[in-house]
PDB file of C-alpha atoms in Angstrom:
ATOM      1  CA  MET A   1     -55.933 163.739  57.391  1.00 27.00           C
ATOM      2  CA  GLY A   2     -56.736 160.063  57.864  1.00 33.00           C
ATOM      3  CA  TRP A   3     -57.158 160.531  61.620  1.00 37.00           C
ATOM      4  CA  LEU A   4     -60.473 162.244  60.924  1.00 40.00           C
ATOM      5  CA  PHE A   5     -62.115 158.955  60.046  1.00 40.00           C
ATOM      6  CA  GLY A   6     -62.308 155.353  61.140  1.00 40.00           C
ATOM      7  CA  LYS A   7     -61.842 155.953  64.882  1.00 56.00           C
ATOM      8  CA  ASP A   8     -64.187 154.941  67.679  1.00 79.00           C
ATOM      9  CA  LYS A   9     -64.986 158.284  69.251  1.00 91.00           C
ATOM     10  CA  THR A  10     -66.506 156.662  72.346  1.00 94.00           C
ATOM     11  CA  THR A  11     -63.213 155.048  73.377  1.00 96.00           C
ATOM     12  CA  MET A  12     -60.677 157.197  75.231  1.00 97.00           C
ATOM     13  CA  VAL A  13     -57.521 157.675  73.185  1.00 97.00           C
ATOM     14  CA  SER A  14     -54.213 156.620  74.764  1.00 96.00           C
ATOM     15  CA  PRO A  15     -51.545 159.280  75.429  1.00 97.00           C
ATOM     16  CA  GLU A  16     -49.215 157.787  72.831  1.00 97.00           C
ATOM     17  CA  ASN A  17     -51.908 157.847  70.145  1.00 96.00           C
ATOM     18  CA  ALA A  18     -53.260 161.329  70.879  1.00 97.00           C
ATOM     19  CA  LEU A  19     -52.747 164.176  68.447  1.00 98.00           C
ATOM     20  CA  PRO A  20     -49.644 166.219  69.323  1.00 97.00           C
ATOM     21  CA  GLY A  21     -51.187 169.691  69.158  1.00 97.00           C
ATOM     22  CA  ARG A  22     -48.984 172.767  69.141  1.00 97.00           C
ATOM     23  CA  PRO A  23     -47.068 175.043  71.542  1.00 96.00           C
ATOM     24  CA  THR A  24     -49.010 178.188  70.600  1.00 94.00           C
ATOM     25  CA  ARG A  25     -52.088 178.996  72.649  1.00 92.00           C
ATOM     26  CA  ILE A  26     -55.342 180.039  71.008  1.00 86.00           C
ATOM     27  CA  THR A  27     -56.055 183.758  71.396  1.00 85.00           C
ATOM     28  CA  THR A  28     -59.079 184.506  73.566  1.00 81.00           C
ATOM     29  CA  PRO A  29     -61.152 187.702  73.806  1.00 76.00           C
ATOM     30  CA  GLY A  30     -60.392 189.912  76.758  1.00 86.00           C
ATOM     31  CA  ARG A  31     -63.922 190.308  78.136  1.00 95.00           C
ATOM     32  CA  HIS A  32     -67.014 188.165  78.591  1.00 97.00           C
ATOM     33  CA  ALA A  33     -69.629 189.176  76.003  1.00 97.00           C
ATOM     34  CA  VAL A  34     -72.455 189.000  78.568  1.00 98.00           C
ATOM     35  CA  LEU A  35     -70.915 189.633  81.981  1.00 98.00           C
ATOM     36  CA  ASP A  36     -68.224 192.119  80.863  1.00 97.00           C
ATOM     37  CA  ALA A  37     -65.661 190.338  83.043  1.00 97.00           C
ATOM     38  CA  PRO A  38     -62.233 188.941  82.135  1.00 96.00           C
ATOM     39  CA  LEU A  39     -62.171 185.510  80.509  1.00 95.00           C
ATOM     40  CA  ALA A  40     -58.584 184.873  81.578  1.00 94.00           C
ATOM     41  CA  PRO A  41     -56.723 185.622  84.842  1.00 94.00           C
ATOM     42  CA  PRO A  42     -56.224 187.670  86.856  1.00 94.00           C
ATOM     43  CA  TYR A  43     -59.663 187.317  88.389  1.00 96.00           C
ATOM     44  CA  PRO A  44     -61.098 189.413  91.249  1.00 96.00           C
ATOM     45  CA  GLU A  45     -59.587 188.769  94.660  1.00 97.00           C
ATOM     46  CA  GLY A  46     -61.401 186.071  96.586  1.00 97.00           C
ATOM     47  CA  SER A  47     -62.898 184.401  93.521  1.00 98.00           C
ATOM     48  CA  GLU A  48     -62.704 180.638  92.972  1.00 98.00           C
ATOM     49  CA  ILE A  49     -62.708 178.399  89.890  1.00 98.00           C
ATOM     50  CA  ALA A  50     -64.943 175.430  89.091  1.00 98.00           C
ATOM     51  CA  ASP A  51     -64.540 173.235  85.984  1.00 98.00           C
ATOM     52  CA  PHE A  52     -67.450 171.241  84.565  1.00 98.00           C
ATOM     53  CA  GLY A  53     -67.986 169.101  81.492  1.00 98.00           C
ATOM     54  CA  LEU A  54     -71.627 168.355  80.677  1.00 98.00           C
ATOM     55  CA  GLY A  55     -71.915 167.868  76.950  1.00 97.00           C
ATOM     56  CA  CYS A  56     -71.802 170.507  74.225  1.00 97.00           C
ATOM     57  CA  PHE A  57     -70.288 173.549  75.902  1.00 98.00           C
ATOM     58  CA  TRP A  58     -72.451 176.110  74.080  1.00 97.00           C
ATOM     59  CA  GLY A  59     -75.578 175.465  76.140  1.00 97.00           C
ATOM     60  CA  ALA A  60     -73.642 174.483  79.239  1.00 97.00           C
ATOM     61  CA  GLU A  61     -71.865 177.831  79.416  1.00 98.00           C
ATOM     62  CA  ARG A  62     -75.127 179.770  79.202  1.00 97.00           C
ATOM     63  CA  ILE A  63     -76.556 177.920  82.198  1.00 97.00           C
ATOM     64  CA  PHE A  64     -73.616 179.014  84.321  1.00 98.00           C
ATOM     65  CA  TRP A  65     -73.323 182.624  83.175  1.00 98.00           C
ATOM     66  CA  GLN A  66     -77.005 182.956  84.140  1.00 98.00           C
ATOM     67  CA  THR A  67     -76.316 181.658  87.660  1.00 98.00           C
ATOM     68  CA  PRO A  68     -76.214 184.416  90.318  1.00 98.00           C
ATOM     69  CA  GLY A  69     -72.806 184.763  91.962  1.00 98.00           C
ATOM     70  CA  VAL A  70     -70.857 183.731  88.868  1.00 98.00           C
ATOM     71  CA  ILE A  71     -68.252 186.314  87.901  1.00 98.00           C
ATOM     72  CA  THR A  72     -67.270 184.994  84.480  1.00 98.00           C
ATOM     73  CA  THR A  73     -67.334 181.873  82.349  1.00 98.00           C
ATOM     74  CA  SER A  74     -65.381 180.520  79.417  1.00 98.00           C
ATOM     75  CA  VAL A  75     -65.341 177.351  77.356  1.00 98.00           C
ATOM     76  CA  GLY A  76     -62.373 175.202  76.535  1.00 98.00           C
ATOM     77  CA  TYR A  77     -60.835 171.754  76.436  1.00 98.00           C
ATOM     78  CA  ALA A  78     -59.418 169.686  79.307  1.00 98.00           C
ATOM     79  CA  GLY A  79     -58.943 166.184  80.607  1.00 98.00           C
ATOM     80  CA  GLY A  80     -56.959 164.907  77.642  1.00 98.00           C
ATOM     81  CA  TYR A  81     -53.473 164.948  76.199  1.00 98.00           C
ATOM     82  CA  THR A  82     -53.251 167.221  73.144  1.00 98.00           C
ATOM     83  CA  GLN A  83     -51.575 170.564  73.739  1.00 98.00           C
ATOM     84  CA  ASN A  84     -53.565 173.607  72.603  1.00 97.00           C
ATOM     85  CA  PRO A  85     -56.015 171.618  70.478  1.00 97.00           C
ATOM     86  CA  THR A  86     -58.376 173.046  67.883  1.00 97.00           C
ATOM     87  CA  TYR A  87     -62.088 172.341  67.948  1.00 97.00           C
ATOM     88  CA  GLU A  88     -61.755 170.219  64.841  1.00 97.00           C
ATOM     89  CA  GLU A  89     -59.104 168.091  66.546  1.00 97.00           C
ATOM     90  CA  VAL A  90     -61.218 167.633  69.679  1.00 97.00           C
ATOM     91  CA  CYS A  91     -64.128 166.505  67.489  1.00 96.00           C
ATOM     92  CA  THR A  92     -62.059 163.600  66.145  1.00 96.00           C
ATOM     93  CA  GLY A  93     -61.921 162.002  69.591  1.00 96.00           C
ATOM     94  CA  GLN A  94     -58.144 161.824  69.268  1.00 97.00           C
ATOM     95  CA  THR A  95     -57.211 164.463  71.865  1.00 98.00           C
ATOM     96  CA  GLY A  96     -58.787 162.894  74.974  1.00 98.00           C
ATOM     97  CA  HIS A  97     -60.279 166.261  75.945  1.00 98.00           C
ATOM     98  CA  THR A  98     -63.844 166.923  76.982  1.00 98.00           C
ATOM     99  CA  GLU A  99     -65.676 170.158  76.209  1.00 98.00           C
ATOM    100  CA  LEU A 100     -65.400 172.140  79.432  1.00 98.00           C
ATOM    101  CA  VAL A 101     -66.984 175.178  81.039  1.00 98.00           C
ATOM    102  CA  ARG A 102     -64.735 177.119  83.397  1.00 98.00           C
ATOM    103  CA  VAL A 103     -66.780 178.962  86.012  1.00 98.00           C
ATOM    104  CA  VAL A 104     -65.215 181.747  88.081  1.00 98.00           C
ATOM    105  CA  PHE A 105     -67.440 182.526  91.044  1.00 98.00           C
ATOM    106  CA  ASP A 106     -67.733 184.586  94.203  1.00 98.00           C
ATOM    107  CA  PRO A 107     -68.015 182.056  97.073  1.00 98.00           C
ATOM    108  CA  THR A 108     -69.705 184.680  99.255  1.00 98.00           C
ATOM    109  CA  LYS A 109     -72.586 184.827  96.747  1.00 98.00           C
ATOM    110  CA  VAL A 110     -72.834 181.257  95.447  1.00 98.00           C
ATOM    111  CA  SER A 111     -71.376 178.103  96.962  1.00 98.00           C
ATOM    112  CA  TYR A 112     -69.510 175.397  95.099  1.00 98.00           C
ATOM    113  CA  GLU A 113     -72.213 172.994  96.267  1.00 98.00           C
ATOM    114  CA  GLU A 114     -74.859 175.112  94.560  1.00 98.00           C
ATOM    115  CA  LEU A 115     -72.835 175.069  91.333  1.00 98.00           C
ATOM    116  CA  LEU A 116     -72.668 171.285  91.648  1.00 98.00           C
ATOM    117  CA  ARG A 117     -76.460 171.195  91.885  1.00 97.00           C
ATOM    118  CA  VAL A 118     -76.700 173.254  88.684  1.00 98.00           C
ATOM    119  CA  PHE A 119     -74.204 170.893  87.036  1.00 98.00           C
ATOM    120  CA  TRP A 120     -76.013 167.683  87.991  1.00 98.00           C
ATOM    121  CA  GLU A 121     -79.478 168.922  87.081  1.00 97.00           C
ATOM    122  CA  ALA A 122     -78.446 170.432  83.729  1.00 97.00           C
ATOM    123  CA  HIS A 123     -77.478 167.141  82.071  1.00 98.00           C
ATOM    124  CA  ASN A 124     -77.779 163.366  82.295  1.00 97.00           C
ATOM    125  CA  PRO A 125     -74.591 162.158  84.012  1.00 98.00           C
ATOM    126  CA  THR A 126     -75.312 158.458  83.417  1.00 98.00           C
ATOM    127  CA  GLN A 127     -74.608 158.258  79.677  1.00 97.00           C
ATOM    128  CA  GLY A 128     -70.878 157.592  79.513  1.00 97.00           C
ATOM    129  CA  MET A 129     -69.182 159.006  76.416  1.00 97.00           C
ATOM    130  CA  ARG A 130     -72.170 160.925  75.158  1.00 96.00           C
ATOM    131  CA  GLN A 131     -74.818 163.484  76.006  1.00 96.00           C
ATOM    132  CA  GLY A 132     -78.084 162.912  74.225  1.00 93.00           C
ATOM    133  CA  ASN A 133     -77.472 162.761  70.488  1.00 92.00           C
ATOM    134  CA  ASP A 134     -73.925 164.090  70.892  1.00 95.00           C
ATOM    135  CA  VAL A 135     -71.661 161.048  70.932  1.00 96.00           C
ATOM    136  CA  GLY A 136     -67.942 160.918  71.717  1.00 97.00           C
ATOM    137  CA  THR A 137     -65.397 161.333  74.487  1.00 97.00           C
ATOM    138  CA  GLN A 138     -65.594 165.119  74.133  1.00 98.00           C
ATOM    139  CA  TYR A 139     -69.146 165.007  75.501  1.00 98.00           C
ATOM    140  CA  ARG A 140     -68.423 163.000  78.645  1.00 98.00           C
ATOM    141  CA  SER A 141     -69.540 164.287  82.016  1.00 98.00           C
ATOM    142  CA  ALA A 142     -66.648 165.575  84.136  1.00 98.00           C
ATOM    143  CA  ILE A 143     -65.763 167.548  87.246  1.00 98.00           C
ATOM    144  CA  TYR A 144     -62.163 168.715  87.598  1.00 98.00           C
ATOM    145  CA  PHE A 145     -61.543 169.907  91.140  1.00 98.00           C
ATOM    146  CA  HIS A 146     -59.150 172.636  92.294  1.00 98.00           C
ATOM    147  CA  SER A 147     -58.857 171.777  95.991  1.00 98.00           C
ATOM    148  CA  PRO A 148     -59.405 168.921  98.446  1.00 98.00           C
ATOM    149  CA  GLU A 149     -62.581 170.688  99.558  1.00 98.00           C
ATOM    150  CA  GLN A 150     -63.934 170.716  96.007  1.00 98.00           C
ATOM    151  CA  GLU A 151     -63.048 167.044  95.600  1.00 98.00           C
ATOM    152  CA  LYS A 152     -64.918 166.119  98.777  1.00 98.00           C
ATOM    153  CA  SER A 153     -67.955 168.153  97.750  1.00 98.00           C
ATOM    154  CA  ALA A 154     -67.965 166.653  94.256  1.00 98.00           C
ATOM    155  CA  LEU A 155     -67.791 163.080  95.538  1.00 98.00           C
ATOM    156  CA  THR A 156     -70.404 163.697  98.207  1.00 97.00           C
ATOM    157  CA  SER A 157     -72.806 165.312  95.753  1.00 97.00           C
ATOM    158  CA  ARG A 158     -72.294 162.464  93.281  1.00 98.00           C
ATOM    159  CA  ASP A 159     -73.152 159.846  95.902  1.00 97.00           C
ATOM    160  CA  THR A 160     -76.153 161.845  97.081  1.00 97.00           C
ATOM    161  CA  TYR A 161     -77.472 162.380  93.558  1.00 97.00           C
ATOM    162  CA  GLN A 162     -76.891 158.733  92.680  1.00 97.00           C
ATOM    163  CA  LYS A 163     -79.381 157.720  95.337  1.00 97.00           C
ATOM    164  CA  VAL A 164     -82.186 159.857  93.948  1.00 97.00           C
ATOM    165  CA  LEU A 165     -81.326 158.901  90.372  1.00 97.00           C
ATOM    166  CA  THR A 166     -81.435 155.210  91.264  1.00 97.00           C
ATOM    167  CA  GLU A 167     -84.817 155.708  92.894  1.00 97.00           C
ATOM    168  CA  SER A 168     -85.966 157.256  89.600  1.00 97.00           C
ATOM    169  CA  GLY A 169     -84.738 154.307  87.547  1.00 97.00           C
ATOM    170  CA  TYR A 170     -81.505 155.736  86.155  1.00 97.00           C
ATOM    171  CA  ASP A 171     -78.223 153.893  85.630  1.00 97.00           C
ATOM    172  CA  PRO A 172     -75.038 154.597  87.638  1.00 98.00           C
ATOM    173  CA  ILE A 173     -73.390 157.993  87.243  1.00 98.00           C
ATOM    174  CA  THR A 174     -70.409 157.899  84.880  1.00 98.00           C
ATOM    175  CA  THR A 175     -69.062 161.384  85.655  1.00 98.00           C
ATOM    176  CA  GLU A 176     -65.277 161.636  85.713  1.00 98.00           C
ATOM    177  CA  ILE A 177     -64.052 163.344  88.899  1.00 98.00           C
ATOM    178  CA  ALA A 178     -60.357 164.203  88.797  1.00 98.00           C
ATOM    179  CA  PRO A 179     -57.833 166.935  89.674  1.00 98.00           C
ATOM    180  CA  ALA A 180     -57.877 169.954  87.384  1.00 98.00           C
ATOM    181  CA  GLY A 181     -55.039 169.937  84.875  1.00 97.00           C
ATOM    182  CA  ASP A 182     -54.249 172.060  81.832  1.00 97.00           C
ATOM    183  CA  TYR A 183     -57.157 174.089  80.514  1.00 97.00           C
ATOM    184  CA  TYR A 184     -57.053 175.187  76.897  1.00 97.00           C
ATOM    185  CA  TYR A 185     -59.393 177.995  75.860  1.00 97.00           C
ATOM    186  CA  ALA A 186     -61.630 177.247  72.895  1.00 97.00           C
ATOM    187  CA  GLU A 187     -61.650 179.482  69.850  1.00 96.00           C
ATOM    188  CA  GLU A 188     -63.218 182.931  70.154  1.00 95.00           C
ATOM    189  CA  TYR A 189     -66.386 182.050  68.244  1.00 95.00           C
ATOM    190  CA  HIS A 190     -67.233 179.377  70.848  1.00 97.00           C
ATOM    191  CA  GLN A 191     -67.082 181.822  73.761  1.00 97.00           C
ATOM    192  CA  GLN A 192     -70.634 182.820  74.810  1.00 97.00           C
ATOM    193  CA  TYR A 193     -71.817 181.208  71.580  1.00 97.00           C
ATOM    194  CA  LEU A 194     -75.537 181.239  72.365  1.00 97.00           C
ATOM    195  CA  TYR A 195     -75.420 184.936  73.237  1.00 97.00           C
ATOM    196  CA  LYS A 196     -73.856 185.681  69.867  1.00 96.00           C
ATOM    197  CA  ASN A 197     -76.125 183.147  68.109  1.00 96.00           C
ATOM    198  CA  PRO A 198     -79.461 183.094  69.996  1.00 92.00           C
ATOM    199  CA  GLY A 199     -80.916 180.476  67.655  1.00 92.00           C
ATOM    200  CA  GLY A 200     -77.860 178.238  67.841  1.00 94.00           C
ATOM    201  CA  TYR A 201     -77.754 174.582  68.820  1.00 93.00           C
ATOM    202  CA  CYS A 202     -78.184 173.730  72.495  1.00 92.00           C
ATOM    203  CA  GLY A 203     -77.968 170.048  73.384  1.00 89.00           C
ATOM    204  CA  ILE A 204     -78.363 170.507  77.145  1.00 90.00           C
ATOM    205  CA  GLY A 205     -81.054 168.370  78.738  1.00 91.00           C
ATOM    206  CA  GLY A 206     -81.276 167.060  82.293  1.00 94.00           C
ATOM    207  CA  THR A 207     -82.989 164.066  83.836  1.00 95.00           C
ATOM    208  CA  GLY A 208     -85.682 166.099  85.560  1.00 95.00           C
ATOM    209  CA  VAL A 209     -84.518 164.668  88.888  1.00 95.00           C
ATOM    210  CA  SER A 210     -83.737 167.321  91.495  1.00 93.00           C
ATOM    211  CA  CYS A 211     -80.364 167.179  93.223  1.00 91.00           C
ATOM    212  CA  PRO A 212     -80.349 167.686  96.999  1.00 87.00           C
ATOM    213  CA  VAL A 213     -77.936 170.413  98.104  1.00 72.00           C
ATOM    214  CA  GLY A 214     -76.049 170.419 101.374  1.00 57.00           C
ATOM    215  CA  LEU A 215     -76.633 166.769 102.212  1.00 45.00           C
ATOM    216  CA  THR A 216     -73.882 164.297 102.976  1.00 41.00           C
ATOM    217  CA  SER A 217     -74.113 160.897 101.356  1.00 38.00           C
ATOM    218  CA  GLY A 218     -75.232 159.473 104.682  1.00 36.00           C
ATOM    219  CA  GLU A 219     -78.160 161.839 105.043  1.00 37.00           C
ATOM    220  CA  ALA A 220     -79.881 161.366 101.696  1.00 32.00           C
TER     221      ALA A 220
END
């Protein structure tokens, strides 16, 4: 188990050095503990998916399941190389994955742009491979888009938010924005963790800087 120690967890692992993982997927509960909706597909007709990484996924998931228009949420691992990783493996920094919240939403009730506002304001996206006291590649800020429209909205919102952050004295945004790839569900005890453990750890903390919604980068 030597890979547990001696590694720089703030440096992204290379594909050839990542842990191999396993072919068997982790079993997930059938229903959301709060919203009583399915965690895994199929989802209701017309729903869309948004994927966000903003630090420890326990507190991040709660923010989104409390957002009106969200159908269901789950937590998992994405953005790296290890197949079907365990939480312990992700914590080593040797999988390349970030802790992710998958948000399934009704676009007639909440827009993707509004979810982006929630994302930006819920954490500090300027910290690189960390979020507060949580340090490592698994805590990096990330948006994984599912369509060209989501990509455009994500980039536009980043540029818009960067302007107001800069005015407030913050460093450049380090959020990774990339196409959505494989999403691996986290273990059952992580799903809706703060509902099951109301006194549990929540590392979420934003900058206090409001994010404009609906503005193009040229209008802010």
